Coordinates of C-alpha atoms in Angstrom, one line a residue:
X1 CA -6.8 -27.1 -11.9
X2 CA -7.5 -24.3 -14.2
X3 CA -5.1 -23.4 -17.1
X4 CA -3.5 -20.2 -16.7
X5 CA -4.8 -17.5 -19.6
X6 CA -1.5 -15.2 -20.1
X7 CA -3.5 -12.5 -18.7
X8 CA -1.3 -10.4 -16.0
X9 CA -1.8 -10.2 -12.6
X10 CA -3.2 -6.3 -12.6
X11 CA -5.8 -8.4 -15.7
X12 CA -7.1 -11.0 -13.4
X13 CA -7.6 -8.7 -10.3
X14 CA -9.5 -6.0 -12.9
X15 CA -11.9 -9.7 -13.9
X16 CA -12.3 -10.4 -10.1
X17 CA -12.9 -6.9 -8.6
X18 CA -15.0 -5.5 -11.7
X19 CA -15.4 -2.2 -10.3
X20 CA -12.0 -1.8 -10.3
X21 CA -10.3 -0.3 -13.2
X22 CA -6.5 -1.6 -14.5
X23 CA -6.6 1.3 -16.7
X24 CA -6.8 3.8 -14.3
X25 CA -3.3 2.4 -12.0
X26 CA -1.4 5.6 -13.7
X27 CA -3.8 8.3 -13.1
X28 CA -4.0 10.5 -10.3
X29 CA -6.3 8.8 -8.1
X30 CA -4.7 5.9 -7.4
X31 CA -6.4 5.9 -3.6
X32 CA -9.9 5.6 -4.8
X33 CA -8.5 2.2 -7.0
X34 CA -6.8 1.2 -3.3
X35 CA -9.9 1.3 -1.6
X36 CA -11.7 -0.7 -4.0
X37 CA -9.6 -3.1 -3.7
X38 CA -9.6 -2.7 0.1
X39 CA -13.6 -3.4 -0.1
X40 CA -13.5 -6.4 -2.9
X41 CA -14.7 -4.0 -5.3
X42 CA -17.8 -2.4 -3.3
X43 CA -17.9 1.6 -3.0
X44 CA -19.6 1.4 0.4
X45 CA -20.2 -1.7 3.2
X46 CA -23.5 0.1 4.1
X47 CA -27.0 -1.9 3.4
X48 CA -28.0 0.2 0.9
X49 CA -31.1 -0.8 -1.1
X50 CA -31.7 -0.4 -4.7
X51 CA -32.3 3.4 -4.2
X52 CA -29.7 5.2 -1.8
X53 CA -32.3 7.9 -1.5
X54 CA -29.8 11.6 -0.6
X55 CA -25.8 10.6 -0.2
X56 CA -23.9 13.0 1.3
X57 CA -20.3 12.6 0.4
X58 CA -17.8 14.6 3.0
X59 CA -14.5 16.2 1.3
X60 CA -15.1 14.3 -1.5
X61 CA -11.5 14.8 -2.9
X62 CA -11.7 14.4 -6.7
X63 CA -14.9 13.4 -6.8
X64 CA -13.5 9.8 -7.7
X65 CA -16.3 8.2 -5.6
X66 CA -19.5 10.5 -6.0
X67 CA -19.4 9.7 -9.8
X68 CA -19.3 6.5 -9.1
X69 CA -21.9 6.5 -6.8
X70 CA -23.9 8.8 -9.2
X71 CA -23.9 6.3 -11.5
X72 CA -24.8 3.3 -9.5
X73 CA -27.7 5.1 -8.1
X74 CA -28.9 7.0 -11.1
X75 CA -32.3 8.0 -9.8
X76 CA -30.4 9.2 -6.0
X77 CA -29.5 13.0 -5.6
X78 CA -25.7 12.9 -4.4
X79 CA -24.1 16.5 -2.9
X80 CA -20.4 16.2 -2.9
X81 CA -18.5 18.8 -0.4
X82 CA -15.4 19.7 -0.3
X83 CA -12.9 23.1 0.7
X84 CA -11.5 22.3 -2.8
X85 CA -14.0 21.4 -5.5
X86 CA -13.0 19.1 -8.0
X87 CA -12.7 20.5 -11.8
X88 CA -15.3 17.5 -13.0
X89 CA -18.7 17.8 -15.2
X90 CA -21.2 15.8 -12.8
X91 CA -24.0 14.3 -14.0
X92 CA -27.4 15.6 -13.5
X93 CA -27.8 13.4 -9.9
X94 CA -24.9 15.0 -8.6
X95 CA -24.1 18.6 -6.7
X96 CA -20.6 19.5 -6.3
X97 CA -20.6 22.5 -3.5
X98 CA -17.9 24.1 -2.0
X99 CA -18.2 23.3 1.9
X100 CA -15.6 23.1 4.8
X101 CA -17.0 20.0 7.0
X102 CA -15.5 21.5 10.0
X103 CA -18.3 24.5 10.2
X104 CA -21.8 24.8 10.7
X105 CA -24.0 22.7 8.1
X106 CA -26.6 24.4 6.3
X107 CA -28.2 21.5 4.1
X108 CA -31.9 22.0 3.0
X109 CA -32.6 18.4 3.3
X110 CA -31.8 15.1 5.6
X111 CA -29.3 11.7 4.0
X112 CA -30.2 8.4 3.7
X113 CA -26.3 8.0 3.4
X114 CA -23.8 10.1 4.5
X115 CA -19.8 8.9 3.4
X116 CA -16.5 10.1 4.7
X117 CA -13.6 8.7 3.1
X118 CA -9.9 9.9 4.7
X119 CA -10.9 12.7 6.5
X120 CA -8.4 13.0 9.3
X121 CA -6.2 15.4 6.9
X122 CA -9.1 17.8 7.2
X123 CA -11.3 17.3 10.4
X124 CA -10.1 19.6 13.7
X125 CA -13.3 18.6 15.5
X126 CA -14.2 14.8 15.1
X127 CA -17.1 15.6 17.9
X128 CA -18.9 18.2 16.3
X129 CA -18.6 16.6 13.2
X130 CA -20.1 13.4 13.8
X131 CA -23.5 15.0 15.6
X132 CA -24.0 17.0 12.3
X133 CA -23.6 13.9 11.1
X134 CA -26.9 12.3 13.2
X135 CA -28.7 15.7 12.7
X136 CA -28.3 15.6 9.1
X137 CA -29.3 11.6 8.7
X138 CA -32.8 10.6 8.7
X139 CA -34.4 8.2 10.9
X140 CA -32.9 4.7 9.6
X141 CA -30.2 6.1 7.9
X142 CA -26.0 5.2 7.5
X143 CA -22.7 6.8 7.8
X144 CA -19.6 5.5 6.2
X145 CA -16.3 6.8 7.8
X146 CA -13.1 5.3 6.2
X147 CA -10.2 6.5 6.8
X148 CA -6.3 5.9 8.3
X149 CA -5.0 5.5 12.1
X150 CA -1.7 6.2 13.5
X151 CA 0.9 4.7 13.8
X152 CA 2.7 3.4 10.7
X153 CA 3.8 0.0 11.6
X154 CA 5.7 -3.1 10.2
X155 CA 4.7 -6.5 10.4
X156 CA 8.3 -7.3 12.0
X157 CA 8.1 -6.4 15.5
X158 CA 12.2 -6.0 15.5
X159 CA 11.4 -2.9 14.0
X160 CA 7.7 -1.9 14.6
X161 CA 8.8 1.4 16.7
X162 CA 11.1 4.3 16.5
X163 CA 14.4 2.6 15.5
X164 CA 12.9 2.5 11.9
X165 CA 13.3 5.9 10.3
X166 CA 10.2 5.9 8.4
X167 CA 8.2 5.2 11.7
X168 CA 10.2 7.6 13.3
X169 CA 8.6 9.8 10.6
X170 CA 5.2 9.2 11.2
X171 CA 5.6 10.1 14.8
X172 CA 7.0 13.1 14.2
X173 CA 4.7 14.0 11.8
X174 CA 2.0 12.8 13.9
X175 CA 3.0 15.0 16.5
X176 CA 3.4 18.2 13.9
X177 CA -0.5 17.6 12.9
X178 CA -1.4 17.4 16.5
X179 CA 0.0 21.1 17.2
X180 CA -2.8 21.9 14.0
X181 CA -5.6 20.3 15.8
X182 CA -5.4 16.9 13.9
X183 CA -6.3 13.8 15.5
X184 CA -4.6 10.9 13.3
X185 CA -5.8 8.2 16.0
X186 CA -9.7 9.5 16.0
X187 CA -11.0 6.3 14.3
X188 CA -10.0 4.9 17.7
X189 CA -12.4 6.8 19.6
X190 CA -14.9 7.1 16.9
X191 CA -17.0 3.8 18.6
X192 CA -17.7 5.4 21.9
X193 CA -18.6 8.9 20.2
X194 CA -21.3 7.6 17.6
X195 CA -22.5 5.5 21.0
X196 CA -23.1 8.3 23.0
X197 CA -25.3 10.4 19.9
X198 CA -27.6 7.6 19.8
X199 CA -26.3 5.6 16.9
X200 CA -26.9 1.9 17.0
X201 CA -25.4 -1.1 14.6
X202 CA -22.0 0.2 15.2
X203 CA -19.3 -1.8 12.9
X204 CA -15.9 -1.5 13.2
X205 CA -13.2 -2.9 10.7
X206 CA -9.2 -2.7 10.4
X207 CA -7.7 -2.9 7.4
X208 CA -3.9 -3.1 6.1
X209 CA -2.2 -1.4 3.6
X210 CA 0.5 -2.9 3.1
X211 CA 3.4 -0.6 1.8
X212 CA 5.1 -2.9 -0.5
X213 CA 4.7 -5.9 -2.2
X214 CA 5.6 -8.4 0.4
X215 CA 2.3 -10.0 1.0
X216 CA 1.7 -13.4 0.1
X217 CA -2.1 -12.0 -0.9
X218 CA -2.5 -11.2 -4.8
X219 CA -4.4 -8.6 -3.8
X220 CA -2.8 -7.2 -1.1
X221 CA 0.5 -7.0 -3.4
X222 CA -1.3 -4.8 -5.8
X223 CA -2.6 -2.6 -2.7
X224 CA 1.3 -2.7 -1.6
X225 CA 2.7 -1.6 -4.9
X226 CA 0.0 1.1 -5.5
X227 CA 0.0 2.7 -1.6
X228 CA 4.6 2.6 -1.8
X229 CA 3.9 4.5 -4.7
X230 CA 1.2 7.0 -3.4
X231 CA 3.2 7.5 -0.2
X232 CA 6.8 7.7 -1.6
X233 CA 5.4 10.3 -4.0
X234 CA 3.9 12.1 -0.6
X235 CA 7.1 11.5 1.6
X236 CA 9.0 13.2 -1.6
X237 CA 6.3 16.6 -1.9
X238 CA 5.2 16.9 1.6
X239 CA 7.9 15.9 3.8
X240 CA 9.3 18.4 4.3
X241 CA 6.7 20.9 4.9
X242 CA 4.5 18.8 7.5
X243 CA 7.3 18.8 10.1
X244 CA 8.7 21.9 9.5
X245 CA 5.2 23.1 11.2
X246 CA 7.1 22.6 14.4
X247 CA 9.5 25.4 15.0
X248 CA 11.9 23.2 16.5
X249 CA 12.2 21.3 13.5
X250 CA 14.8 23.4 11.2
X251 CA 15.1 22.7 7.5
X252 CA 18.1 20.4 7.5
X253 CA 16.8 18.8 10.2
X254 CA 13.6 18.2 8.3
X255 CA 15.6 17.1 5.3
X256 CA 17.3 14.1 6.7
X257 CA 14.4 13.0 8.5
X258 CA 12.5 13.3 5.4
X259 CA 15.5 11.3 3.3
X260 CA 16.2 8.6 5.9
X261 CA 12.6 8.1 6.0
X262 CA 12.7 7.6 2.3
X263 CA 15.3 5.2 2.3
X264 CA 14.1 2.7 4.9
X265 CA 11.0 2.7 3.1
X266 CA 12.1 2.1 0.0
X267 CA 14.9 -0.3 0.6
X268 CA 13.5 -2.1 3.8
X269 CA 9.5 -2.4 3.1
X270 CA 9.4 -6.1 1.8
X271 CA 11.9 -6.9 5.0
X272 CA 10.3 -5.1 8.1
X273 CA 6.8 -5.5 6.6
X274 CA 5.5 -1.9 6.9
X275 CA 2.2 -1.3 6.4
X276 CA -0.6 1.5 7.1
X277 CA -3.9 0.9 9.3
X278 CA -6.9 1.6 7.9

């Protein structure tokens, strides 16, 4: 057995997964931490040699990952897109450039590694998207697509469906981004798509989030206490406004979904086991 050094459990995880970073559990990006965590510390699953050659990196959010990336691969030329920029200085490897992923590409030059990280807030056509995709890879080269699938669901099949008010929630909502032209279930149909272009050593993995720290994983507690957090935070700011989209939906209306949701999140999580697909 191995005496146990006072260190906390956040200490231990940051000596196991040494990409990960303790310090940064209060800052803004807690998803970036989450995935590491998700992926045992990696940035990416790909085969990627010593040089990644070009990485494109799709709505690249705060530019949490291309740094990294730019500094793993210091002699790789990374281009970051996104509608929204980050505010960052990026070292010299790496081009920040104000793209929408949903229209025509217009890059100069072909990626050894293209990366998508939660897209499915942003993405309206999954099939045009993912043929600029093999038109913009060269011959050999990888896409990464991580990202969330619908439905929310708990562990505890008693209440894996609507009579939970925070699933209840997510199929609303679900519904809401559907009548904007978001697919929250496209990972499910992103096999058979990538098939048809051509693509070949097609992986798929699941992943849970749990929400909550009722896991019996170390690990997955930490990824439970960081994504109730995250997604409290959201149900709290954006609510509200995502089912109100639907004209049906009156502010009141939207309120108590949004509060009930809340609640049963909150107070039921480590009960009813809910946890997000990924």
């Amino acid at each position: 057995m191995v005496k146990p050094d006072g260190a906390t459990e956040q200490e231990r995880l940051g000596k196991v997964f040494p990409s990960f970073s303790t310090k940064s559990l209060t800052e803004s990006d807690l998803q970036h931490q989450v995935w590491l965590l998700s992926l045992n510390g990696r940035l990416y699953n790909a085969p990627l040699g010593n040089d990644a050659g070009f990485v494109l990196d799709i709505g690249c959010g705060t530019g949490a990952w291309a740094l990294a990336i730019a500094n793993k691969f210091p002699s790789s030329k990374i281009i970051a897109t996104d509608l929204t920029p980050p505010k960052i200085t990026p070292p010299r490897n790496l081009q920040i450039v104000e793209s929408d992923a949903d229209k025509q590409w217009t890059f100069n030059e072909r990626f050894g590694f293209i990366h998508g990280r939660m897209l499915t807030s942003g993405i309206h056509d999954w099939p045009t998207l993912l043929s600029q995709c093999w038109e913009y890879l060269e011959p050999g080269g990888w896409l990464e697509l991580l990202d969330v699938c619908h439905p929310f669901r708990a562990q505890d099949h008693a209440y894996d469906n609507e009579s939970s008010n925070f699933i209840k929630w997510g199929h609303v909502a679900e519904k809401c981004w559907e009548m904007r032209g978001l697919d929250y279930r496209a990972t499910t149909k992103h096999q058979e798509r990538l098939r048809k272009l051509g693509f070949i050593s097609i992986r798929e993995e699941e992943l849970i989030w749990p929400l909550g720290e009722w896991s019996d994983s170390a690990q997955e507690r930490l990824i439970g206490k960081l994504t109730l957090d995250n997604f409290s935070t959201f149900l709290a700011t954006a609510g509200v406004g995502i089912i109100t989209q639907d004209p049906r939906i009156s502010t009141q209306e939207a309120e108590k979904l949004v509060a009930d949701a809340k609640q049963d999140l909150m107070d039921n999580c480590h009960t009813k086991r809910f946890y997000l697909t990924m």
